[in-house]
GROMACS .gro file of C-alpha atoms in nm:
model
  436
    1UNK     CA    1  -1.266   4.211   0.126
    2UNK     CA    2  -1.566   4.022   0.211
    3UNK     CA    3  -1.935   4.124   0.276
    4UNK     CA    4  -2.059   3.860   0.558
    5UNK     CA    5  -2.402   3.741   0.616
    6UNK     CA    6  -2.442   4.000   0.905
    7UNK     CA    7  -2.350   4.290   0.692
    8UNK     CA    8  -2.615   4.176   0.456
    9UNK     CA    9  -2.856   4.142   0.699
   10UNK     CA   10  -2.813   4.526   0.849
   11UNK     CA   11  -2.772   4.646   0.457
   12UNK     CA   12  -3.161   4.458   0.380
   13UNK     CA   13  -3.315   4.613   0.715
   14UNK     CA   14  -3.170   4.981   0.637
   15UNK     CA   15  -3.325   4.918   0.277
   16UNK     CA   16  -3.046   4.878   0.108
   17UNK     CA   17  -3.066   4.585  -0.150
   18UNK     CA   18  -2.799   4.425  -0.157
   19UNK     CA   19  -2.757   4.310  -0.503
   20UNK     CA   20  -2.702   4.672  -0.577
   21UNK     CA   21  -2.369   4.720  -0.366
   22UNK     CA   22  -2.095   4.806  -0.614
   23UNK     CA   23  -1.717   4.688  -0.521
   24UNK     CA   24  -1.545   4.979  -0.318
   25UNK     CA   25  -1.654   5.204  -0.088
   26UNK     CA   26  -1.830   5.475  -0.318
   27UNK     CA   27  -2.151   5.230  -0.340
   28UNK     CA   28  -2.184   5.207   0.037
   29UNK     CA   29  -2.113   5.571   0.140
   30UNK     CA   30  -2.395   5.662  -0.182
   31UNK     CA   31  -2.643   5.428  -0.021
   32UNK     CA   32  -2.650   5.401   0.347
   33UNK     CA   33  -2.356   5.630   0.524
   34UNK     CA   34  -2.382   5.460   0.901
   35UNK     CA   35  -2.390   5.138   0.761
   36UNK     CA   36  -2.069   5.194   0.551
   37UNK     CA   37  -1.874   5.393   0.881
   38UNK     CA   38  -1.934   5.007   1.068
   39UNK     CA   39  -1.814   4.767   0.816
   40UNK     CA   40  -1.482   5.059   0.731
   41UNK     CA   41  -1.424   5.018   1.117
   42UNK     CA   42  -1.472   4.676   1.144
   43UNK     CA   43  -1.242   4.580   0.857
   44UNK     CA   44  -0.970   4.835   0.993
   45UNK     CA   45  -0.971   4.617   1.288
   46UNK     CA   46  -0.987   4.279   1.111
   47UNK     CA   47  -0.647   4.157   1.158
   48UNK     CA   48  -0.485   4.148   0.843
   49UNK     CA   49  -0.356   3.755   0.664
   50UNK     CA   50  -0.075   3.826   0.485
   51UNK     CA   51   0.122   3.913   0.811
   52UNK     CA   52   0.022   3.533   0.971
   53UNK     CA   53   0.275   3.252   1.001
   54UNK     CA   54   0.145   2.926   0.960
   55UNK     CA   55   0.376   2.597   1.031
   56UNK     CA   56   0.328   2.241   0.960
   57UNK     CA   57   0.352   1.954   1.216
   58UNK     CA   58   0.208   1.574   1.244
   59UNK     CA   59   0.180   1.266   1.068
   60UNK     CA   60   0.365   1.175   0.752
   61UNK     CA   61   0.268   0.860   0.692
   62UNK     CA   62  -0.057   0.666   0.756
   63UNK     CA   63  -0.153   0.274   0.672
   64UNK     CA   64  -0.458   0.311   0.458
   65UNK     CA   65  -0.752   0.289   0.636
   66UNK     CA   66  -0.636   0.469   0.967
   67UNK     CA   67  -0.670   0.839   1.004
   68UNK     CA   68  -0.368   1.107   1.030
   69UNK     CA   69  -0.346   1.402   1.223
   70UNK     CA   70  -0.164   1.682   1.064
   71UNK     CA   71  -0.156   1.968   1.313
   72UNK     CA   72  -0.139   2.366   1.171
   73UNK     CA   73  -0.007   2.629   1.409
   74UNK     CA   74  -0.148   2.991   1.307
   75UNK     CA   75   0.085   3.271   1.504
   76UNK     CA   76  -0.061   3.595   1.491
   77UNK     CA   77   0.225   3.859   1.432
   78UNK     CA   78   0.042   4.186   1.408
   79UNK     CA   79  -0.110   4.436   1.668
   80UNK     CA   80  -0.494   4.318   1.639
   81UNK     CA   81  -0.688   3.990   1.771
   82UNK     CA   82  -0.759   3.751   1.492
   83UNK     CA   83  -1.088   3.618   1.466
   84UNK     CA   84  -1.072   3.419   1.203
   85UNK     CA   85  -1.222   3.113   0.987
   86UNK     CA   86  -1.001   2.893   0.784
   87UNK     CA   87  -1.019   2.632   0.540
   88UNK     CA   88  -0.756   2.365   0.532
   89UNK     CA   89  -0.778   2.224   0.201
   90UNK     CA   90  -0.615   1.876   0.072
   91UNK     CA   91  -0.679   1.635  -0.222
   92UNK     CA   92  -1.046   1.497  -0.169
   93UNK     CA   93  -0.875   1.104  -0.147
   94UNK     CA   94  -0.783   1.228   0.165
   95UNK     CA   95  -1.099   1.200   0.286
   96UNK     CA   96  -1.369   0.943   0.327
   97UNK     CA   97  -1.710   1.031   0.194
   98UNK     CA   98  -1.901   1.357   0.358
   99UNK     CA   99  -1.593   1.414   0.637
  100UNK     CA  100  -1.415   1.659   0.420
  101UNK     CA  101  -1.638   1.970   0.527
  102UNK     CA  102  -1.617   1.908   0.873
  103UNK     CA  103  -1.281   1.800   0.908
  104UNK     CA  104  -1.129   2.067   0.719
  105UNK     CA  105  -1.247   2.380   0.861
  106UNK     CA  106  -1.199   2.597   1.163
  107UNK     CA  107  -1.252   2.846   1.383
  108UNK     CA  108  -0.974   2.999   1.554
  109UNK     CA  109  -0.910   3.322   1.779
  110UNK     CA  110  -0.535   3.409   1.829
  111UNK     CA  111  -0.440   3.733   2.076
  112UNK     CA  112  -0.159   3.956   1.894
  113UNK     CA  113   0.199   3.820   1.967
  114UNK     CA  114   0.043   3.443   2.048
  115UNK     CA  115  -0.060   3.105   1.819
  116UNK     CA  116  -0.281   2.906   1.828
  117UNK     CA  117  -0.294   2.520   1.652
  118UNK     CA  118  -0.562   2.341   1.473
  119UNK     CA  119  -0.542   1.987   1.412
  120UNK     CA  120  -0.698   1.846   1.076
  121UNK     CA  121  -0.790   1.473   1.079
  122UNK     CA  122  -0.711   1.299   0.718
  123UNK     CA  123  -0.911   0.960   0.619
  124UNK     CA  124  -0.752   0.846   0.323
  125UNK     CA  125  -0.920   0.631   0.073
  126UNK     CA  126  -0.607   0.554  -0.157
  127UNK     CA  127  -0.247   0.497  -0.134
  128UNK     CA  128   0.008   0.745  -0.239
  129UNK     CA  129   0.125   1.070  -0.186
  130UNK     CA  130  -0.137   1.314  -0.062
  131UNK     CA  131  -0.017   1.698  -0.072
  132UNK     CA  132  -0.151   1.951   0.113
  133UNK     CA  133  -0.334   2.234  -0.082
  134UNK     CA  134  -0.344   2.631  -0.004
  135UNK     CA  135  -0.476   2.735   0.385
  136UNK     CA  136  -0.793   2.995   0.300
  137UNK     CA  137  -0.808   3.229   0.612
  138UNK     CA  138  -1.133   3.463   0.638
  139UNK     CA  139  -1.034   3.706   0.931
  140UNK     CA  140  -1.342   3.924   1.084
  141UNK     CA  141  -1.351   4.232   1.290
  142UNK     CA  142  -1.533   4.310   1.568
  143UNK     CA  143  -1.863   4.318   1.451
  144UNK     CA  144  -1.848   4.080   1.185
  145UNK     CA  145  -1.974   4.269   0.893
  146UNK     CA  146  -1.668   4.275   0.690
  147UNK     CA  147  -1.381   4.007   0.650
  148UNK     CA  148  -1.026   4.001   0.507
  149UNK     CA  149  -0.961   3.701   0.321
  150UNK     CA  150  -0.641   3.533   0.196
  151UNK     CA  151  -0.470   3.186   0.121
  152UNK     CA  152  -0.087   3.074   0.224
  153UNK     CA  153   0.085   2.817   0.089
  154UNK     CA  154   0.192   2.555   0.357
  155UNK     CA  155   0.336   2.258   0.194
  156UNK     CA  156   0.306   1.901   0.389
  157UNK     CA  157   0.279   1.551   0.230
  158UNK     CA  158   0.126   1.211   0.412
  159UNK     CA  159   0.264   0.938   0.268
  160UNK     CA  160  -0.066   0.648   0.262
  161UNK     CA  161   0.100   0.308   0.288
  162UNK     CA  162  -0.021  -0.019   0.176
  163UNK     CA  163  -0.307  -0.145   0.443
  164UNK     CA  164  -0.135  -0.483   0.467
  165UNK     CA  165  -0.419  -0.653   0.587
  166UNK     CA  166  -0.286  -1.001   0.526
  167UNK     CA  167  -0.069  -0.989   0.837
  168UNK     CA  168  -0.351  -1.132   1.020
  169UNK     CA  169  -0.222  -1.449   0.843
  170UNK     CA  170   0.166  -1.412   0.961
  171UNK     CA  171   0.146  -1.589   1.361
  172UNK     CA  172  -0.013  -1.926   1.168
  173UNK     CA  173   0.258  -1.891   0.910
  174UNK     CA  174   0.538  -1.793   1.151
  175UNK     CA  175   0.405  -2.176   1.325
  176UNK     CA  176   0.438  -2.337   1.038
  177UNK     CA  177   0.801  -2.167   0.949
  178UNK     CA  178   0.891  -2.338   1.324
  179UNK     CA  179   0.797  -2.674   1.246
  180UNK     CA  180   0.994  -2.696   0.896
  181UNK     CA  181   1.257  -2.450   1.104
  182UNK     CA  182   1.383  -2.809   1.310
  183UNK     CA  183   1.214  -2.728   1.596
  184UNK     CA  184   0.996  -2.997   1.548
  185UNK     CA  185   1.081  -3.280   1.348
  186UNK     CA  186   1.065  -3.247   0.980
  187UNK     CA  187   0.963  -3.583   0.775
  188UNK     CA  188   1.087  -3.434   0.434
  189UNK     CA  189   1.465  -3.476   0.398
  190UNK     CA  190   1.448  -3.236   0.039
  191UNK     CA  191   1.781  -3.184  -0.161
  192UNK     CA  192   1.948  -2.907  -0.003
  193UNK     CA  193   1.850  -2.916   0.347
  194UNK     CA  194   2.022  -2.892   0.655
  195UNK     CA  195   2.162  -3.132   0.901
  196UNK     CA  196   2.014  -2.992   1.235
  197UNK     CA  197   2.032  -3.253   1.501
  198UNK     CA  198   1.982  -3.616   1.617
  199UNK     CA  199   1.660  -3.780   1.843
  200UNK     CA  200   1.543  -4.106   1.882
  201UNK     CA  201   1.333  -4.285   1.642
  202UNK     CA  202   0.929  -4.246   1.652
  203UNK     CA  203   0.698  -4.467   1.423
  204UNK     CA  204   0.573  -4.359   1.090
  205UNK     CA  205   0.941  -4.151   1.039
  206UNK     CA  206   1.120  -4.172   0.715
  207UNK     CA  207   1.360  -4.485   0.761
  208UNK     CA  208   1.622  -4.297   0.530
  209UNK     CA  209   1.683  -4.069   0.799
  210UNK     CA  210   1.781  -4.344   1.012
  211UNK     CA  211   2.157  -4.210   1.118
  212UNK     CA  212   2.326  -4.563   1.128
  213UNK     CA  213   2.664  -4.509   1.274
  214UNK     CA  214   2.492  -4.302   1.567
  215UNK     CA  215   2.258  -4.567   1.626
  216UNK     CA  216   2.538  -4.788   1.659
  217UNK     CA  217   2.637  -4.584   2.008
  218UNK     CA  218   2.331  -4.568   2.131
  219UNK     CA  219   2.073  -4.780   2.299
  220UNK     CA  220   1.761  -4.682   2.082
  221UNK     CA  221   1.767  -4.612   1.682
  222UNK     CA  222   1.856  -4.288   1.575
  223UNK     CA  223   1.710  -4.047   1.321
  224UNK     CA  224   1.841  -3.725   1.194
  225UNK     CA  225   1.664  -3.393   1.143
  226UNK     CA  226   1.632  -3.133   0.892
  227UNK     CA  227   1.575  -2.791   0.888
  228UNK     CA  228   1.547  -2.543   0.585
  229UNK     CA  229   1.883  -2.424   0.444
  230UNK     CA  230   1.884  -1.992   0.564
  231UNK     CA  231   2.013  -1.698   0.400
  232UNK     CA  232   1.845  -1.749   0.038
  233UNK     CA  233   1.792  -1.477  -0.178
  234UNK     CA  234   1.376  -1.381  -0.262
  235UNK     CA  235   1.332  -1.123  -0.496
  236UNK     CA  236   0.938  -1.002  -0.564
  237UNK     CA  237   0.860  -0.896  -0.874
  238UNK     CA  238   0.547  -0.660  -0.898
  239UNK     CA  239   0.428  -0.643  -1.252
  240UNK     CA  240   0.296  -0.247  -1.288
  241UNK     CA  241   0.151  -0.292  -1.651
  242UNK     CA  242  -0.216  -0.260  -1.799
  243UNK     CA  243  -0.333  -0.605  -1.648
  244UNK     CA  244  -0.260  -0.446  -1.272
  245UNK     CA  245  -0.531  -0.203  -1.332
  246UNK     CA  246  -0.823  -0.411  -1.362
  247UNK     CA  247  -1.057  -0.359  -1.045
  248UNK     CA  248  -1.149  -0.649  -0.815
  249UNK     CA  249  -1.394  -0.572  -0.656
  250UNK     CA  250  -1.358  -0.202  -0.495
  251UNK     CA  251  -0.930  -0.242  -0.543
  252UNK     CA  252  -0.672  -0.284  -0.856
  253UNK     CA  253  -0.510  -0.579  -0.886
  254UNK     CA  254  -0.221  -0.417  -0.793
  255UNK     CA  255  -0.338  -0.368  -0.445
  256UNK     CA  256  -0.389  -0.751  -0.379
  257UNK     CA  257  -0.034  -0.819  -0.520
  258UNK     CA  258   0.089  -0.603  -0.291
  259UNK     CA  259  -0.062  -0.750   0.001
  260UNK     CA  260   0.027  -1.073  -0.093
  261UNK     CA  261   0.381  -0.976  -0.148
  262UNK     CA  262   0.407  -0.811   0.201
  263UNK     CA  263   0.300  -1.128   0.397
  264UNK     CA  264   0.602  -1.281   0.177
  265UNK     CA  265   0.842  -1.038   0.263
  266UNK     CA  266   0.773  -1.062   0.657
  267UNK     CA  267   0.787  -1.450   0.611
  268UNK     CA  268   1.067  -1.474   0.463
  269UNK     CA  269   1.236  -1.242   0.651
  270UNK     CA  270   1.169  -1.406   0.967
  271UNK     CA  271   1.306  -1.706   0.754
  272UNK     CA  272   1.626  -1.542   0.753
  273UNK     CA  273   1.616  -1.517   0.388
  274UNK     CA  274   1.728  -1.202   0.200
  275UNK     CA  275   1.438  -1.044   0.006
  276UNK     CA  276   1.417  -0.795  -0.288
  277UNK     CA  277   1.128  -0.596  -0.464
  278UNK     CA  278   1.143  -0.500  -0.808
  279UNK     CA  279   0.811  -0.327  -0.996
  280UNK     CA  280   0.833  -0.308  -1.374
  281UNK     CA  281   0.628  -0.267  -1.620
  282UNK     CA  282   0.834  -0.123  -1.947
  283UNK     CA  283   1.082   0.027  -1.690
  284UNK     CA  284   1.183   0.024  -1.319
  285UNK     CA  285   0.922   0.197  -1.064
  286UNK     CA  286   1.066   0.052  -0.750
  287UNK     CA  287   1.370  -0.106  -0.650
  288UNK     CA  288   1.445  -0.246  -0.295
  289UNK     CA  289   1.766  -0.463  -0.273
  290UNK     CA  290   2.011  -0.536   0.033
  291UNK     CA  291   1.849  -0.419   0.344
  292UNK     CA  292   1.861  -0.614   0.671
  293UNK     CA  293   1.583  -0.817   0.814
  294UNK     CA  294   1.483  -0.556   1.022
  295UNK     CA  295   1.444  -0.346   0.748
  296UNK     CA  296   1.287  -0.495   0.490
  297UNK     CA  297   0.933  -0.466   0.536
  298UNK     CA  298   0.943  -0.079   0.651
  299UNK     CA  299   1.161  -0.033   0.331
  300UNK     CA  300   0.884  -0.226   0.064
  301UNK     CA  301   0.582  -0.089   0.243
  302UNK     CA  302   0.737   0.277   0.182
  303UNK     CA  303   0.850   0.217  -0.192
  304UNK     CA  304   0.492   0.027  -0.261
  305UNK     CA  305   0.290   0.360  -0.146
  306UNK     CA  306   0.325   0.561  -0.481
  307UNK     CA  307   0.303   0.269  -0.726
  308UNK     CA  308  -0.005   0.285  -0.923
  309UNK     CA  309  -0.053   0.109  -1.253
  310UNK     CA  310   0.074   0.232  -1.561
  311UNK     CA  311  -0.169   0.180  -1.894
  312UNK     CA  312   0.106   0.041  -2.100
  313UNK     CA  313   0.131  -0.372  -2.177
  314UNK     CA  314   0.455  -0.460  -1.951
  315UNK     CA  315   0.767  -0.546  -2.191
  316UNK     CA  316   0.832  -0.899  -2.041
  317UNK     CA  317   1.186  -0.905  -2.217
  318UNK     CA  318   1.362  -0.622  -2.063
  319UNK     CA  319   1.153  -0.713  -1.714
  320UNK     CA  320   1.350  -1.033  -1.754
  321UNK     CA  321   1.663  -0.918  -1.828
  322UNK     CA  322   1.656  -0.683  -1.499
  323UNK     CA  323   1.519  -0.951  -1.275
  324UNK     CA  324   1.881  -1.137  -1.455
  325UNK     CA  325   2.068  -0.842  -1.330
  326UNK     CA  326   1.916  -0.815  -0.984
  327UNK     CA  327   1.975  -1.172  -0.909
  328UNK     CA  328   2.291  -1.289  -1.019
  329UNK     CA  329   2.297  -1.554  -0.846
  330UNK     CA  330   2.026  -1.871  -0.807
  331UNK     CA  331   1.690  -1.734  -0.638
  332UNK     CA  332   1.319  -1.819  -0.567
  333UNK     CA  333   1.199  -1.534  -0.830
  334UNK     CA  334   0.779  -1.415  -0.708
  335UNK     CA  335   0.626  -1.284  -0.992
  336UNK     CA  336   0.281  -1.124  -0.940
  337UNK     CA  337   0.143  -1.063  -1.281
  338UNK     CA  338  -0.184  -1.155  -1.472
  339UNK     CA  339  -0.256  -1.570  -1.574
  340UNK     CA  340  -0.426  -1.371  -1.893
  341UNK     CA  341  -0.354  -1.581  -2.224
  342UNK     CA  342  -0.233  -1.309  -2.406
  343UNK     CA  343   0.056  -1.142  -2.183
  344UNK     CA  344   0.155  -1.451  -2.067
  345UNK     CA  345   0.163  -1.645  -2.397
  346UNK     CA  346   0.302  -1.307  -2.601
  347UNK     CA  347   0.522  -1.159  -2.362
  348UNK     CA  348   0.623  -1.430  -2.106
  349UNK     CA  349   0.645  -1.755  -2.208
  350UNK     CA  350   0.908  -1.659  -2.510
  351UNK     CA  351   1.187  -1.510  -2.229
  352UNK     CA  352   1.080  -1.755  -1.942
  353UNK     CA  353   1.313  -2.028  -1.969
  354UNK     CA  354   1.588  -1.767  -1.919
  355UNK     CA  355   1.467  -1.716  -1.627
  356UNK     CA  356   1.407  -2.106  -1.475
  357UNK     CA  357   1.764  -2.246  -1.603
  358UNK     CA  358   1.860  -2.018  -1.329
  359UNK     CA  359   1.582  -1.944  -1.072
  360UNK     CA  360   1.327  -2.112  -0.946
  361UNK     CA  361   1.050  -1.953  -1.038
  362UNK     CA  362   0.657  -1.904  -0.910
  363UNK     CA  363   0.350  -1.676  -1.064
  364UNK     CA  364   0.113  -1.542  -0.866
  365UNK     CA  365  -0.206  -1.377  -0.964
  366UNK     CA  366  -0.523  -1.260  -0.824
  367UNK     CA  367  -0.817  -1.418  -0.990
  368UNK     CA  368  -1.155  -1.252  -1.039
  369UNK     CA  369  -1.432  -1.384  -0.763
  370UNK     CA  370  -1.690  -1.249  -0.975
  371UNK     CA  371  -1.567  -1.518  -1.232
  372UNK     CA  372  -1.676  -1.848  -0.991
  373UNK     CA  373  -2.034  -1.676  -0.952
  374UNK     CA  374  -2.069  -1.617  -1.276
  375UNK     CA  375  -2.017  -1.974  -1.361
  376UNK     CA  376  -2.236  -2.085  -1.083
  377UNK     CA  377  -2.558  -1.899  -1.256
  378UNK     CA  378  -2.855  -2.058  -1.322
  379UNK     CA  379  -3.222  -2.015  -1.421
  380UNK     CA  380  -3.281  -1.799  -1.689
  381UNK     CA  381  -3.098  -1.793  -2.055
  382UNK     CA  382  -2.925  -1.475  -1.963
  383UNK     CA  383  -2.761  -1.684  -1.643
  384UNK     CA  384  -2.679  -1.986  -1.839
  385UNK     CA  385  -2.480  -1.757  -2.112
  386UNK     CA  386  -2.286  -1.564  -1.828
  387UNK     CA  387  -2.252  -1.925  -1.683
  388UNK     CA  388  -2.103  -2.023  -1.984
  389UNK     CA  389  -1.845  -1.727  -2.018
  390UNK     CA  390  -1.762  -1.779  -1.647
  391UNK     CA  391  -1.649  -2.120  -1.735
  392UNK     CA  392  -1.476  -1.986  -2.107
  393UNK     CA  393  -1.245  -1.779  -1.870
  394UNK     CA  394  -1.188  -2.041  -1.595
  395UNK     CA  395  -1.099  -2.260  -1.810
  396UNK     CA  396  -0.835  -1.990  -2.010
  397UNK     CA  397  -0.623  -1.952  -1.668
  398UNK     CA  398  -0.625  -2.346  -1.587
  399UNK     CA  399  -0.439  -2.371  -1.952
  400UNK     CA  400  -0.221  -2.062  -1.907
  401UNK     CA  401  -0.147  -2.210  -1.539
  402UNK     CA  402  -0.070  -2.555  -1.748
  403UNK     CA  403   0.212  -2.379  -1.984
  404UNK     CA  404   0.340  -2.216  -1.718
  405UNK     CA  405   0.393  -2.560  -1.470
  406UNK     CA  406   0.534  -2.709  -1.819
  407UNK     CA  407   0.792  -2.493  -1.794
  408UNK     CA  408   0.856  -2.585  -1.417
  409UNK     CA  409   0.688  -2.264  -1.264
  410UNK     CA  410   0.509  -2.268  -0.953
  411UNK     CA  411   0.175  -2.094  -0.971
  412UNK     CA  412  -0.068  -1.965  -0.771
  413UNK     CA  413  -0.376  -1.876  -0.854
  414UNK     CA  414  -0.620  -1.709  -0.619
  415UNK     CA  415  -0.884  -1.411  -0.514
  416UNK     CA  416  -0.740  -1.130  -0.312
  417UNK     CA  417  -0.869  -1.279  -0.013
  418UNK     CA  418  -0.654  -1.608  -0.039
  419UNK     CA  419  -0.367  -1.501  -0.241
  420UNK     CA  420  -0.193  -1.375   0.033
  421UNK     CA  421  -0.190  -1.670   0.235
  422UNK     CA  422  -0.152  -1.914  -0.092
  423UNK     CA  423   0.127  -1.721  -0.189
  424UNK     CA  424   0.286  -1.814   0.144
  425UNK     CA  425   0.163  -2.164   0.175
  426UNK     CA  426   0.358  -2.201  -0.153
  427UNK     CA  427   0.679  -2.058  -0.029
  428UNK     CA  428   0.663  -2.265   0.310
  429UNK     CA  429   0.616  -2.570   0.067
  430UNK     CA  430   0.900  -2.511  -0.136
  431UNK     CA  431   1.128  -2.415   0.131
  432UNK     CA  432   1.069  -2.742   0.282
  433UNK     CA  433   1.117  -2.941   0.005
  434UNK     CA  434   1.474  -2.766  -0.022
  435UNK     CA  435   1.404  -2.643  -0.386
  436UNK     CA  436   1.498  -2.254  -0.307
   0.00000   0.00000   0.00000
């Protein structure tokens, strides 16, 4: 039972102070008899909360940064008009800054025997799993003076998927992919490429292309062309460790990777190669494996959504040794991880020529902006030292880049802006020099 504002309002003009209203009806009837005959009435014809049916309909899944509607259906089952205010309450990431009061809360009238729906709007700020939390239903009488209040369980989850905001970069890669794809004339004859077709000769093309024996039936010189061999396997490896959790800028590390990684994925699916995910950091989080072109990006956007980074240092070795057992066979291997000296030179370098006598292999990692202005500062001693520890860590990556190309990996290095679209660059470059 609640005392509303109106109730209070009638108990200070009959002089009754309110502070001095005991729980229960004795305190009331003591005090101020008419006043206590209203609010009885009025909560006997509240319509009670525990007798409501509330159901669950709408989104269940959202990219981050769009909003989700998630729509709750109130049916009124007793003999009395609900007049009612309720509270819709979720996880405050699902909302963006001051929307949560507004957004959440209702007012809803529902005749006996009918329902009524409300639709809450959701403005996620992180990925993951958001869960709805109890519905909070104030129901009034007639007058308003006194209110029956209760709370229902109504479970509902909206899956917030990555925002993938790199996919402005896919139609320029996709153009790219066409030209090394034989539809226009590819210079680069790389080990392992395809034989695609013959055309006549054009200056400034590779002589050792020159197709002899069909020149010698034709009237002009022919040249052949190349296109990338299809159907190789790509599996991503998200590291999930300690190093993922350092912010850039208003994000995690892990949130770039992921970006990056699903530009890849729709690349190289529209490639026609296979791809994989695996995220590890001392054990499996996700695993994506087999699924059809089609499929693919749906099926890593969905198993990306819950990942968040663990605070443990990833174990490199048994990462290794399951990337081993995922690809059996020879594969272009992604791994997003950190280019800091100490996981790399610790945990990675030890295992990683186990992995490059059979894959070909390529790092990625998001590097900190905040690091180039740093060494850009000037003008006062305090900018000079942060200059000079903006070059100290610069400098650390270039080296831990070095080992790693020593050891034949590809790496890219990059902000989250660019990764994305360096990561891809890289692929495309590979792929045409048949090296996949």
């Amino acid at each position: 039972m609640a005392l509303t504002g109106r109730a209070a309002l009638l108990a200070a003009l009959g002089s009754l102070p309110v502070g001095l209203l005991e729980p229960g009806w004795a305190g009331l009837l003591a005090v101020n008899g008419p006043l206590a005959l209203a609010c009885a009435c009025d909560y006997a014809l509240a319509a009670p909360v525990r007798t409501l049916r509330l159901d669950r309909s709408g989104d269940t899944s959202v990219r981050l940064g769009d909003p989700a509607d998630v729509h709750l259906t109130v049916t009124n089952t007793g003999s009395r008009p609900l007049r009612a205010r309720l509270r819709d309450a979720w996880p405050p990431s699902s909302w963006t800054a001051g929307a949560e009061a507004a957004a959440s809360r209702h007012r809803v009238t529902v005749p006996p025997g009918e329902r009524r729906m409300v639709t809450t709007r959701l403005h996620p700020t992180r990925r993951g799993d958001r869960r709805a939390d109890r519905v909070t239903i104030r129901s009034y009488g007639p007058l308003g003076l006194l209110a029956r209040q209760g709370s229902h369980d109504v479970p509902w989850t909206v899956r917030v998927l990555p925002e993938f905001a790199s996919r402005k970069h896919l139609p320029s890669k996709l153009a790219r992919l066409r030209e090394l794809d034989g539809r226009t004339s590819v210079l680069t004859r790389g080990e392992g490429t395809e034989f695609d077709s013959l055309r006549d000769y054009s200056p400034g093309d590779d002589t050792r292309s020159i197709d002899w024996r069909a020149t010698a039936r034709r009237p002009r010189v022919a040249v052949r062309t190349w296109r990338p061999e299809r159907d190789r396997h790509i599996l991503i490896c998200l590291d999930t460790g300690r190093t993922s959790a350092g912010r850039v800028g208003d994000a995690p590390r892990l949130d770039a990777a992921m970006d990056a990684a699903l530009l890849l994925a729709a690349l190289a699916s529209r490639a026609g190669d296979r791809v994989d995910l695996l995220a590890h950091d001392r054990r499996v989080r996700a695993l994506v494996q087999g699924r059809a072109a089609r499929d693919v990006l749906p099926a890593l956007v969905n198993a990306m959504a819950p990942l968040e980074p663990e605070l443990v240092e990833t174990d490199a070795r048994t990462m290794v040794s399951t990337i081993l057992t995922s690809a059996p066979r020879r594969s272009l291997v992604v791994l997003l991880t950190s280019l800091d000296a100490a996981p790399i030179e610790e945990g990675l370098l030890p295992v990683l020529p186990q992995l490059t006598q059979r894959h070909t292999v390529l790092v990625a990692s998001v590097a900190d902006p905040h690091i180039e202005s740093m060494s850009a500062s000037r003008g006062s001693a305090a900018a000079v030292y942060e200059a000079a520890a903006g070059a100290q860590a610069r400098e650390q990556r270039r080296r831990t880049a070095d080992q790693l190309a020593r050891h034949g990996v590809t790496v890219v290095d990059a902000v989250p802006d660019q990764l994305a679209p360096a990561l891809a660059d890289a692929y495309l470059s590979l792929k045409a020099a048949g090296r996949l």
